[in-house]
Structures are given as structure tokens and as C-alpha cells.
Tab-separated table of N, CA and C in Angstrom:
chain	number	residue	atom	x	y	z
G	1	MET	N	-25.043	-14.788	-15.550
G	1	MET	CA	-24.054	-14.696	-14.476
G	1	MET	C	-22.960	-15.738	-14.708
G	2	GLN	N	-21.751	-15.306	-14.481
G	2	GLN	CA	-20.597	-16.166	-14.685
G	2	GLN	C	-20.553	-17.277	-13.631
G	3	SER	N	-20.247	-18.492	-14.055
G	3	SER	CA	-20.195	-19.599	-13.103
G	3	SER	C	-18.950	-19.500	-12.230
G	4	ILE	N	-19.015	-20.133	-11.080
G	4	ILE	CA	-17.867	-20.136	-10.169
G	4	ILE	C	-16.672	-20.820	-10.818
G	5	ILE	N	-16.922	-21.841	-11.614
G	5	ILE	CA	-15.826	-22.524	-12.300
G	5	ILE	C	-15.133	-21.556	-13.260
G	6	ASN	N	-15.899	-20.805	-14.016
G	6	ASN	CA	-15.296	-19.826	-14.925
G	6	ASN	C	-14.546	-18.738	-14.174
G	7	ARG	N	-15.061	-18.325	-13.028
G	7	ARG	CA	-14.348	-17.311	-12.225
G	7	ARG	C	-13.015	-17.843	-11.737
G	8	PHE	N	-12.998	-19.100	-11.241
G	8	PHE	CA	-11.731	-19.696	-10.793
G	8	PHE	C	-10.720	-19.734	-11.937
G	9	THR	N	-11.158	-20.239	-13.080
G	9	THR	CA	-10.218	-20.414	-14.187
G	9	THR	C	-9.765	-19.082	-14.773
G	10	MET	N	-10.645	-18.102	-14.823
G	10	MET	CA	-10.241	-16.780	-15.310
G	10	MET	C	-9.236	-16.127	-14.366
G	11	ARG	N	-9.431	-16.305	-13.063
G	11	ARG	CA	-8.484	-15.750	-12.088
G	11	ARG	C	-7.140	-16.448	-12.176
G	12	MET	N	-7.159	-17.772	-12.355
G	12	MET	CA	-5.899	-18.521	-12.498
G	12	MET	C	-5.135	-18.057	-13.732
G	13	GLN	N	-5.858	-17.838	-14.812
G	13	GLN	CA	-5.234	-17.362	-16.044
G	13	GLN	C	-4.671	-15.963	-15.855
G	14	ALA	N	-5.408	-15.093	-15.172
G	14	ALA	CA	-4.944	-13.725	-14.943
G	14	ALA	C	-3.673	-13.700	-14.098
G	15	VAL	N	-3.613	-14.513	-13.072
G	15	VAL	CA	-2.421	-14.565	-12.222
G	15	VAL	C	-1.220	-15.053	-13.027
G	16	ALA	N	-1.422	-16.058	-13.851
G	16	ALA	CA	-0.319	-16.647	-14.604
G	16	ALA	C	0.172	-15.739	-15.729
G	17	GLN	N	-0.754	-15.298	-16.587
G	17	GLN	CA	-0.290	-14.509	-17.720
G	17	GLN	C	-1.346	-13.576	-18.300
G	18	GLY	N	-2.271	-13.194	-17.457
G	18	GLY	CA	-3.325	-12.303	-17.924
G	18	GLY	C	-3.217	-10.924	-17.319
G	19	ASP	N	-4.347	-10.282	-17.197
G	19	ASP	CA	-4.432	-8.923	-16.671
G	19	ASP	C	-4.686	-9.013	-15.167
G	20	ALA	N	-3.617	-9.131	-14.407
G	20	ALA	CA	-3.720	-9.256	-12.948
G	20	ALA	C	-4.029	-7.887	-12.344
G	21	TRP	N	-5.018	-7.831	-11.487
G	21	TRP	CA	-5.469	-6.560	-10.909
G	21	TRP	C	-4.423	-5.906	-10.024
G	22	TYR	N	-3.500	-6.692	-9.479
G	22	TYR	CA	-2.543	-6.193	-8.483
G	22	TYR	C	-1.215	-5.764	-9.085
G	23	GLY	N	-0.990	-5.987	-10.370
G	23	GLY	CA	0.285	-5.613	-10.983
G	23	GLY	C	0.786	-6.695	-11.924
G	24	MET	N	2.075	-7.037	-11.825
G	24	MET	CA	2.678	-8.030	-12.709
G	24	MET	C	2.069	-9.411	-12.529
G	25	ASN	N	1.809	-10.066	-13.648
G	25	ASN	CA	1.407	-11.464	-13.567
G	25	ASN	C	2.678	-12.322	-13.483
G	26	ALA	N	2.520	-13.618	-13.335
G	26	ALA	CA	3.678	-14.507	-13.171
G	26	ALA	C	4.602	-14.470	-14.380
G	27	LYS	N	4.049	-14.464	-15.572
G	27	LYS	CA	4.887	-14.458	-16.779
G	27	LYS	C	5.736	-13.195	-16.838
G	28	GLU	N	5.113	-12.050	-16.600
G	28	GLU	CA	5.860	-10.788	-16.626
G	28	GLU	C	6.985	-10.802	-15.596
G	29	ALA	N	6.699	-11.300	-14.402
G	29	ALA	CA	7.708	-11.326	-13.345
G	29	ALA	C	8.820	-12.326	-13.657
G	30	LEU	N	8.444	-13.548	-14.010
G	30	LEU	CA	9.445	-14.593	-14.238
G	30	LEU	C	10.309	-14.316	-15.459
G	31	ASP	N	9.756	-13.652	-16.470
G	31	ASP	CA	10.543	-13.316	-17.660
G	31	ASP	C	11.682	-12.359	-17.347
G	32	LYS	N	11.579	-11.607	-16.264
G	32	LYS	CA	12.620	-10.648	-15.879
G	32	LYS	C	13.791	-11.321	-15.157
G	33	ILE	N	13.578	-12.534	-14.659
G	33	ILE	CA	14.531	-13.147	-13.740
G	33	ILE	C	15.442	-14.132	-14.468
G	34	PRO	N	16.743	-13.832	-14.528
G	34	PRO	CA	17.677	-14.770	-15.144
G	34	PRO	C	18.017	-15.919	-14.184
G	35	ALA	N	18.514	-17.002	-14.727
G	35	ALA	CA	18.824	-18.192	-13.940
G	35	ALA	C	19.775	-17.885	-12.782
G	36	GLU	N	20.756	-17.037	-13.014
G	36	GLU	CA	21.744	-16.755	-11.954
G	36	GLU	C	21.126	-16.037	-10.762
G	37	ILE	N	19.993	-15.384	-10.949
G	37	ILE	CA	19.284	-14.722	-9.844
G	37	ILE	C	18.320	-15.702	-9.162
G	38	ALA	N	17.825	-16.683	-9.895
G	38	ALA	CA	16.773	-17.584	-9.403
G	38	ALA	C	17.179	-18.371	-8.158
G	39	THR	N	18.473	-18.595	-7.969
G	39	THR	CA	18.904	-19.348	-6.784
G	39	THR	C	19.647	-18.476	-5.773
G	40	LYS	N	19.604	-17.175	-5.961
G	40	LYS	CA	20.219	-16.270	-4.980
G	40	LYS	C	19.392	-16.316	-3.699
G	41	ARG	N	20.080	-16.504	-2.594
G	41	ARG	CA	19.404	-16.685	-1.307
G	41	ARG	C	19.743	-15.517	-0.376
G	42	PHE	N	18.725	-15.015	0.314
G	42	PHE	CA	18.916	-13.947	1.286
G	42	PHE	C	18.607	-14.475	2.681
G	43	HIS	N	19.558	-14.334	3.574
G	43	HIS	CA	19.385	-14.680	4.991
G	43	HIS	C	18.870	-16.107	5.199
G	44	GLY	N	19.301	-17.034	4.352
G	44	GLY	CA	18.946	-18.441	4.518
G	44	GLY	C	17.518	-18.796	4.153
G	45	GLN	N	16.795	-17.856	3.543
G	45	GLN	CA	15.399	-18.103	3.180
G	45	GLN	C	15.302	-18.782	1.817
G	46	HIS	N	14.104	-19.203	1.461
G	46	HIS	CA	13.896	-19.829	0.157
G	46	HIS	C	14.224	-18.846	-0.959
G	47	ASN	N	14.805	-19.382	-2.028
G	47	ASN	CA	15.103	-18.550	-3.188
G	47	ASN	C	13.956	-18.631	-4.206
G	48	ILE	N	14.073	-17.878	-5.280
G	48	ILE	CA	13.010	-17.798	-6.275
G	48	ILE	C	12.720	-19.154	-6.898
G	49	ALA	N	13.744	-19.908	-7.250
G	49	ALA	CA	13.548	-21.225	-7.865
G	49	ALA	C	12.807	-22.165	-6.914
G	50	GLU	N	13.168	-22.141	-5.648
G	50	GLU	CA	12.489	-22.994	-4.666
G	50	GLU	C	11.024	-22.597	-4.504
G	51	ILE	N	10.763	-21.305	-4.490
G	51	ILE	CA	9.385	-20.832	-4.356
G	51	ILE	C	8.567	-21.251	-5.579
G	52	LEU	N	9.140	-21.099	-6.766
G	52	LEU	CA	8.416	-21.496	-7.971
G	52	LEU	C	8.162	-23.001	-7.978
G	53	LYS	N	9.142	-23.787	-7.592
G	53	LYS	CA	8.963	-25.249	-7.522
G	53	LYS	C	7.845	-25.591	-6.530
G	54	HIS	N	7.805	-24.915	-5.402
G	54	HIS	CA	6.757	-25.098	-4.392
G	54	HIS	C	5.383	-24.765	-4.987
G	55	MET	N	5.298	-23.677	-5.737
G	55	MET	CA	4.041	-23.300	-6.381
G	55	MET	C	3.593	-24.384	-7.366
G	56	ILE	N	4.536	-24.922	-8.123
G	56	ILE	CA	4.236	-25.982	-9.082
G	56	ILE	C	3.711	-27.218	-8.359
G	57	GLN	N	4.346	-27.582	-7.264
G	57	GLN	CA	3.925	-28.776	-6.518
G	57	GLN	C	2.480	-28.657	-6.054
G	58	TRP	N	2.103	-27.493	-5.533
G	58	TRP	CA	0.737	-27.337	-5.033
G	58	TRP	C	-0.269	-27.215	-6.171
G	59	LYS	N	0.156	-26.662	-7.309
G	59	LYS	CA	-0.720	-26.685	-8.494
G	59	LYS	C	-0.945	-28.128	-8.920
G	60	ARG	N	0.121	-28.918	-8.853
G	60	ARG	CA	-0.007	-30.330	-9.222
G	60	ARG	C	-0.959	-31.042	-8.269
G	61	PHE	N	-0.868	-30.738	-6.983
G	61	PHE	CA	-1.790	-31.317	-6.008
G	61	PHE	C	-3.233	-31.007	-6.419
G	62	CYS	N	-3.490	-29.745	-6.735
G	62	CYS	CA	-4.843	-29.332	-7.143
G	62	CYS	C	-5.274	-30.057	-8.409
G	63	TYR	N	-4.362	-30.179	-9.358
G	63	TYR	CA	-4.663	-30.869	-10.613
G	63	TYR	C	-5.001	-32.338	-10.353
G	64	GLU	N	-4.163	-33.011	-9.596
G	64	GLU	CA	-4.380	-34.434	-9.322
G	64	GLU	C	-5.729	-34.655	-8.641
G	65	LYS	N	-6.095	-33.769	-7.742
G	65	LYS	CA	-7.403	-33.888	-7.084
G	65	LYS	C	-8.528	-33.622	-8.076
G	66	ALA	N	-8.332	-32.671	-8.989
G	66	ALA	CA	-9.363	-32.342	-9.979
G	66	ALA	C	-9.643	-33.507	-10.925
G	67	VAL	N	-8.604	-34.300	-11.208
G	67	VAL	CA	-8.792	-35.434	-12.130
G	67	VAL	C	-9.122	-36.725	-11.382
G	68	GLY	N	-9.341	-36.615	-10.071
G	68	GLY	CA	-9.803	-37.761	-9.303
G	68	GLY	C	-8.729	-38.652	-8.717
G	69	ASN	N	-7.491	-38.206	-8.690
G	69	ASN	CA	-6.412	-39.010	-8.110
G	69	ASN	C	-6.429	-38.830	-6.589
G	70	VAL	N	-7.142	-39.718	-5.902
G	70	VAL	CA	-7.286	-39.608	-4.445
G	70	VAL	C	-6.008	-40.009	-3.712
G	71	ASP	N	-5.107	-40.732	-4.379
G	71	ASP	CA	-3.891	-41.209	-3.729
G	71	ASP	C	-2.760	-40.184	-3.718
G	72	PHE	N	-2.790	-39.212	-4.627
G	72	PHE	CA	-1.730	-38.210	-4.673
G	72	PHE	C	-1.883	-37.270	-3.486
G	73	ASP	N	-0.772	-36.997	-2.814
G	73	ASP	CA	-0.845	-36.086	-1.670
G	73	ASP	C	0.483	-35.374	-1.460
G	74	ILE	N	0.411	-34.238	-0.855
G	74	ILE	CA	1.567	-33.454	-0.422
G	74	ILE	C	1.237	-32.956	0.969
G	75	TYR	N	2.219	-32.952	1.818
G	75	TYR	CA	2.043	-32.409	3.159
G	75	TYR	C	2.985	-31.235	3.337
G	76	GLY	N	2.533	-30.221	4.035
G	76	GLY	CA	3.345	-29.036	4.281
G	76	GLY	C	4.673	-29.384	4.906
G	77	SER	N	5.716	-28.713	4.445
G	77	SER	CA	7.090	-28.851	4.936
G	77	SER	C	7.691	-30.226	4.684
G	78	SER	N	7.150	-30.978	3.743
G	78	SER	CA	7.742	-32.263	3.372
G	78	SER	C	8.715	-32.052	2.216
G	79	GLU	N	9.432	-33.119	1.830
G	79	GLU	CA	10.368	-33.005	0.705
G	79	GLU	C	9.643	-32.705	-0.602
G	80	HIS	N	8.362	-33.046	-0.695
G	80	HIS	CA	7.586	-32.749	-1.897
G	80	HIS	C	7.034	-31.323	-1.864
G	81	ASP	N	7.092	-30.700	-0.714
G	81	ASP	CA	6.584	-29.339	-0.558
G	81	ASP	C	7.692	-28.329	-0.880
G	82	TRP	N	8.821	-28.460	-0.237
G	82	TRP	CA	9.950	-27.547	-0.439
G	82	TRP	C	11.195	-28.349	-0.781
G	83	GLU	N	11.724	-28.109	-1.953
G	83	GLU	CA	12.951	-28.766	-2.401
G	83	GLU	C	14.066	-27.732	-2.445
G	84	THR	N	15.204	-28.051	-1.880
G	84	THR	CA	16.348	-27.139	-1.903
G	84	THR	C	16.952	-27.107	-3.299
G	85	MET	N	17.177	-25.902	-3.782
G	85	MET	CA	17.788	-25.700	-5.099
G	85	MET	C	18.859	-24.630	-4.963
G	86	ASP	N	20.113	-25.061	-4.884
G	86	ASP	CA	21.205	-24.114	-4.700
G	86	ASP	C	21.801	-23.614	-6.013
G	87	SER	N	21.514	-24.311	-7.100
G	87	SER	CA	21.982	-23.863	-8.411
G	87	SER	C	20.997	-24.342	-9.471
G	88	ILE	N	21.006	-23.641	-10.601
G	88	ILE	CA	20.107	-24.005	-11.695
G	88	ILE	C	20.721	-23.485	-12.988
G	89	THR	N	20.692	-24.299	-14.023
G	89	THR	CA	21.194	-23.871	-15.327
G	89	THR	C	20.118	-23.042	-16.034
G	90	ILE	N	20.514	-22.375	-17.090
G	90	ILE	CA	19.558	-21.599	-17.884
G	90	ILE	C	18.470	-22.523	-18.423
G	91	LYS	N	18.869	-23.694	-18.906
G	91	LYS	CA	17.904	-24.657	-19.455
G	91	LYS	C	16.950	-25.155	-18.361
G	92	GLU	N	17.481	-25.468	-17.181
G	92	GLU	CA	16.634	-25.932	-16.072
G	92	GLU	C	15.666	-24.831	-15.622
G	93	TRP	N	16.147	-23.590	-15.579
G	93	TRP	CA	15.306	-22.468	-15.181
G	93	TRP	C	14.169	-22.273	-16.189
G	94	SER	N	14.501	-22.337	-17.467
G	94	SER	CA	13.470	-22.241	-18.510
G	94	SER	C	12.461	-23.367	-18.375
G	95	GLY	N	12.958	-24.572	-18.096
G	95	GLY	CA	12.074	-25.727	-17.920
G	95	GLY	C	11.172	-25.589	-16.709
G	96	LEU	N	11.708	-25.051	-15.624
G	96	LEU	CA	10.912	-24.869	-14.411
G	96	LEU	C	9.793	-23.850	-14.656
G	97	LYS	N	10.131	-22.763	-15.315
G	97	LYS	CA	9.112	-21.758	-15.641
G	97	LYS	C	8.044	-22.356	-16.557
G	98	ALA	N	8.468	-23.101	-17.562
G	98	ALA	CA	7.515	-23.721	-18.488
G	98	ALA	C	6.607	-24.700	-17.754
G	99	LYS	N	7.164	-25.411	-16.787
G	99	LYS	CA	6.376	-26.379	-16.014
G	99	LYS	C	5.265	-25.678	-15.230
G	100	TYR	N	5.558	-24.494	-14.704
G	100	TYR	CA	4.530	-23.731	-13.985
G	100	TYR	C	3.354	-23.416	-14.909
G	101	PHE	N	3.652	-22.913	-16.093
G	101	PHE	CA	2.579	-22.526	-17.015
G	101	PHE	C	1.827	-23.741	-17.555
G	102	THR	N	2.539	-24.836	-17.745
G	102	THR	CA	1.881	-26.063	-18.206
G	102	THR	C	0.930	-26.611	-17.161
G	103	ILE	N	1.373	-26.698	-15.902
G	103	ILE	CA	0.485	-27.246	-14.863
G	103	ILE	C	-0.674	-26.292	-14.613
G	104	ASN	N	-0.451	-24.996	-14.777
G	104	ASN	CA	-1.547	-24.040	-14.627
G	104	ASN	C	-2.613	-24.294	-15.697
G	105	GLU	N	-2.199	-24.468	-16.936
G	105	GLU	CA	-3.152	-24.742	-18.023
G	105	GLU	C	-3.834	-26.093	-17.826
G	106	ASP	N	-3.070	-27.100	-17.392
G	106	ASP	CA	-3.661	-28.417	-17.132
G	106	ASP	C	-4.721	-28.325	-16.042
G	107	LEU	N	-4.430	-27.557	-14.987
G	107	LEU	CA	-5.385	-27.388	-13.892
G	107	LEU	C	-6.634	-26.661	-14.386
G	108	ILE	N	-6.456	-25.619	-15.169
G	108	ILE	CA	-7.605	-24.891	-15.717
G	108	ILE	C	-8.481	-25.835	-16.540
G	109	ASP	N	-7.856	-26.625	-17.402
G	109	ASP	CA	-8.623	-27.578	-18.221
G	109	ASP	C	-9.372	-28.576	-17.350
G	110	ALA	N	-8.726	-29.083	-16.311
G	110	ALA	CA	-9.361	-30.060	-15.418
G	110	ALA	C	-10.552	-29.438	-14.690
G	111	ILE	N	-10.393	-28.215	-14.219
G	111	ILE	CA	-11.484	-27.546	-13.508
G	111	ILE	C	-12.649	-27.271	-14.455
G	112	LEU	N	-12.342	-26.888	-15.684
G	112	LEU	CA	-13.408	-26.624	-16.655
G	112	LEU	C	-14.230	-27.879	-16.957
G	113	ASN	N	-13.633	-29.046	-16.736
G	113	ASN	CA	-14.337	-30.306	-16.977
G	113	ASN	C	-15.065	-30.828	-15.743
G	114	MET	N	-14.995	-30.084	-14.652
G	114	MET	CA	-15.677	-30.493	-13.422
G	114	MET	C	-17.144	-30.088	-13.472
G	115	GLU	N	-17.946	-30.813	-12.752
G	115	GLU	CA	-19.336	-30.423	-12.554
G	115	GLU	C	-19.364	-29.407	-11.410
G	116	LYS	N	-20.173	-28.379	-11.531
G	116	LYS	CA	-20.244	-27.322	-10.517
G	116	LYS	C	-20.528	-27.895	-9.127
G	117	GLU	N	-21.387	-28.911	-9.050
G	117	GLU	CA	-21.753	-29.497	-7.760
G	117	GLU	C	-20.557	-30.131	-7.053
G	118	TRP	N	-19.555	-30.538	-7.845
G	118	TRP	CA	-18.376	-31.195	-7.270
G	118	TRP	C	-17.583	-30.236	-6.380
G	119	LEU	N	-17.702	-28.947	-6.653
G	119	LEU	CA	-16.946	-27.957	-5.889
G	119	LEU	C	-17.295	-27.953	-4.405
G	120	ASP	N	-18.501	-28.378	-4.067
G	120	ASP	CA	-18.925	-28.404	-2.664
G	120	ASP	C	-18.538	-29.691	-1.945
G	121	GLN	N	-17.957	-30.645	-2.669
G	121	GLN	CA	-17.525	-31.898	-2.051
G	121	GLN	C	-16.165	-31.709	-1.388
G	122	SER	N	-15.897	-32.538	-0.375
G	122	SER	CA	-14.613	-32.478	0.321
G	122	SER	C	-13.506	-33.100	-0.519
G	123	VAL	N	-12.337	-32.490	-0.463
G	123	VAL	CA	-11.147	-33.044	-1.102
G	123	VAL	C	-10.750	-34.280	-0.300
G	124	PRO	N	-10.534	-35.428	-0.951
G	124	PRO	CA	-10.166	-36.638	-0.207
G	124	PRO	C	-8.944	-36.422	0.693
G	125	GLY	N	-9.083	-36.809	1.944
G	125	GLY	CA	-7.991	-36.679	2.909
G	125	GLY	C	-7.835	-35.303	3.515
G	126	ARG	N	-8.724	-34.377	3.175
G	126	ARG	CA	-8.642	-33.008	3.684
G	126	ARG	C	-9.968	-32.619	4.329
G	127	LYS	N	-9.940	-31.531	5.079
G	127	LYS	CA	-11.149	-31.061	5.766
G	127	LYS	C	-11.706	-29.808	5.089
G	128	TYR	N	-11.555	-29.728	3.784
G	128	TYR	CA	-12.066	-28.588	3.039
G	128	TYR	C	-12.579	-29.046	1.682
G	129	THR	N	-13.328	-28.168	1.029
G	129	THR	CA	-13.962	-28.491	-0.244
G	129	THR	C	-13.037	-28.140	-1.418
G	130	TYR	N	-13.435	-28.633	-2.592
G	130	TYR	CA	-12.710	-28.280	-3.811
G	130	TYR	C	-12.777	-26.784	-4.073
G	131	ALA	N	-13.902	-26.154	-3.808
G	131	ALA	CA	-14.019	-24.704	-4.004
G	131	ALA	C	-13.009	-23.966	-3.123
G	132	PHE	N	-12.869	-24.386	-1.882
G	132	PHE	CA	-11.901	-23.785	-0.963
G	132	PHE	C	-10.485	-23.991	-1.493
G	133	LEU	N	-10.205	-25.199	-1.991
G	133	LEU	CA	-8.886	-25.526	-2.529
G	133	LEU	C	-8.546	-24.642	-3.727
G	134	TYR	N	-9.470	-24.509	-4.667
G	134	TYR	CA	-9.169	-23.761	-5.886
G	134	TYR	C	-9.093	-22.267	-5.635
G	135	ASN	N	-9.883	-21.747	-4.718
G	135	ASN	CA	-9.712	-20.361	-4.326
G	135	ASN	C	-8.360	-20.192	-3.629
G	136	GLY	N	-8.000	-21.158	-2.812
G	136	GLY	CA	-6.734	-21.106	-2.077
G	136	GLY	C	-5.516	-21.131	-2.977
G	137	ILE	N	-5.558	-21.908	-4.065
G	137	ILE	CA	-4.378	-21.974	-4.939
G	137	ILE	C	-4.163	-20.645	-5.655
G	138	ILE	N	-5.233	-19.930	-5.915
G	138	ILE	CA	-5.097	-18.591	-6.513
G	138	ILE	C	-4.417	-17.656	-5.514
G	139	GLU	N	-4.884	-17.668	-4.280
G	139	GLU	CA	-4.275	-16.835	-3.235
G	139	GLU	C	-2.820	-17.232	-3.001
G	140	HIS	N	-2.556	-18.527	-3.023
G	140	HIS	CA	-1.210	-19.067	-2.838
G	140	HIS	C	-0.262	-18.529	-3.910
G	141	ASP	N	-0.692	-18.555	-5.153
G	141	ASP	CA	0.150	-18.048	-6.231
G	141	ASP	C	0.409	-16.553	-6.093
G	142	ILE	N	-0.609	-15.790	-5.758
G	142	ILE	CA	-0.428	-14.342	-5.603
G	142	ILE	C	0.551	-14.045	-4.461
G	143	TYR	N	0.393	-14.742	-3.350
G	143	TYR	CA	1.283	-14.563	-2.199
G	143	TYR	C	2.740	-14.831	-2.585
G	144	HIS	N	2.974	-15.995	-3.206
G	144	HIS	CA	4.350	-16.355	-3.552
G	144	HIS	C	4.892	-15.526	-4.707
G	145	LEU	N	4.033	-15.076	-5.594
G	145	LEU	CA	4.479	-14.187	-6.656
G	145	LEU	C	4.995	-12.876	-6.049
G	146	GLY	N	4.326	-12.401	-5.021
G	146	GLY	CA	4.816	-11.214	-4.306
G	146	GLY	C	6.197	-11.449	-3.717
G	147	GLN	N	6.421	-12.633	-3.150
G	147	GLN	CA	7.743	-12.954	-2.614
G	147	GLN	C	8.792	-12.970	-3.724
G	148	ILE	N	8.450	-13.594	-4.837
G	148	ILE	CA	9.384	-13.684	-5.960
G	148	ILE	C	9.771	-12.284	-6.443
G	149	ILE	N	8.794	-11.420	-6.611
G	149	ILE	CA	9.063	-10.051	-7.079
G	149	ILE	C	9.920	-9.296	-6.061
G	150	PHE	N	9.620	-9.479	-4.781
G	150	PHE	CA	10.398	-8.821	-3.730
G	150	PHE	C	11.850	-9.297	-3.749
G	151	ILE	N	12.060	-10.592	-3.830
G	151	ILE	CA	13.429	-11.131	-3.869
G	151	ILE	C	14.164	-10.609	-5.094
G	152	TYR	N	13.488	-10.621	-6.237
G	152	TYR	CA	14.114	-10.098	-7.456
G	152	TYR	C	14.520	-8.633	-7.264
G	153	LYS	N	13.642	-7.831	-6.704
G	153	LYS	CA	13.955	-6.415	-6.490
G	153	LYS	C	15.135	-6.246	-5.527
G	154	MET	N	15.251	-7.143	-4.553
G	154	MET	CA	16.412	-7.077	-3.638
G	154	MET	C	17.707	-7.326	-4.393
G	155	THR	N	17.681	-8.142	-5.423
G	155	THR	CA	18.899	-8.404	-6.186
G	155	THR	C	19.290	-7.229	-7.058
G	156	GLN	N	18.353	-6.322	-7.291
G	156	GLN	CA	18.604	-5.162	-8.153
G	156	GLN	C	19.071	-3.935	-7.372
G	157	ALA	N	19.049	-4.042	-6.054
G	157	ALA	CA	19.409	-2.892	-5.208
G	157	ALA	C	20.911	-2.665	-5.191
């Protein structure tokens, strides 16, 4: 039977650039989006670049917790959670996309080095376990990936 750690990491890989059960993975979706579309904003809502940066921040939170950094923290709706991005160069957009895939791989590596028993421990400063956190980051990515694809499709209409 496959371990829970392997299931988490396989799902994270599938969402990022594997065989996602729901459709496009992150790589397929992000590869379609040029820099000039990444900061297009509809009705004052977050744009694609901001959503991707937000996803990266929460992946980083998960990574820092996985490697034992109890001092690293992010709070919802803080400047570290959502950063305004009104413009982005082609180079910056490429860098932002690369950062997502790098932190995803770093997180997978960190989780693979965890002991299974650690998953039932509480995340420092939070009222939930590491297992809840890692399942949540997968759901978080899928949710925001849906937003990114929707925004991109709106630009094509």
C-alpha cells in the first residue's frame, strides 16, 4: 500500500506538471499565458500573476514548516499573502513561473524526507496537523489553478 507521504507528493507533482485528473496541470496552463495577459485585471480582482505569487507564498509556508522553520509565518490577507502586481516583464513572468515549479519540487523533497508519524503533529502556531496542511496545499493549488484558467479564457473571449 502506498504511503500517505507518497500520495501527497504524487498529487503535488500531478497538479504541477503531471497527469492531473481534472484537466490541465499548472505547467500546461501557465505555458499558454503570455506576460501581457498575466497582469490583466477584471473588475478589480486579483490577476493571474498575483494568484501565482500567492500560490508560491503558501507553498513556501508549507516548505518552511516541513524543514522545521517554526519562525516562518504568513497570515491571510497580509502583504506576504497577496502582493499587487500591475505589470510584469517577460523575464519576470518566466521567473515567477519557474519559482512555482522550484518551490513545488523543494516541498516534495522536504515531505519525502519527513517521518510518517510527523504528519499527525500540529504545525507550530496553527490548530491543524501537517497532514491537513499538505492536503490543503494540493486543494489550494487546484482551486487557484481553476481561477487562472478562467481568467485566461476571459482574455480570449
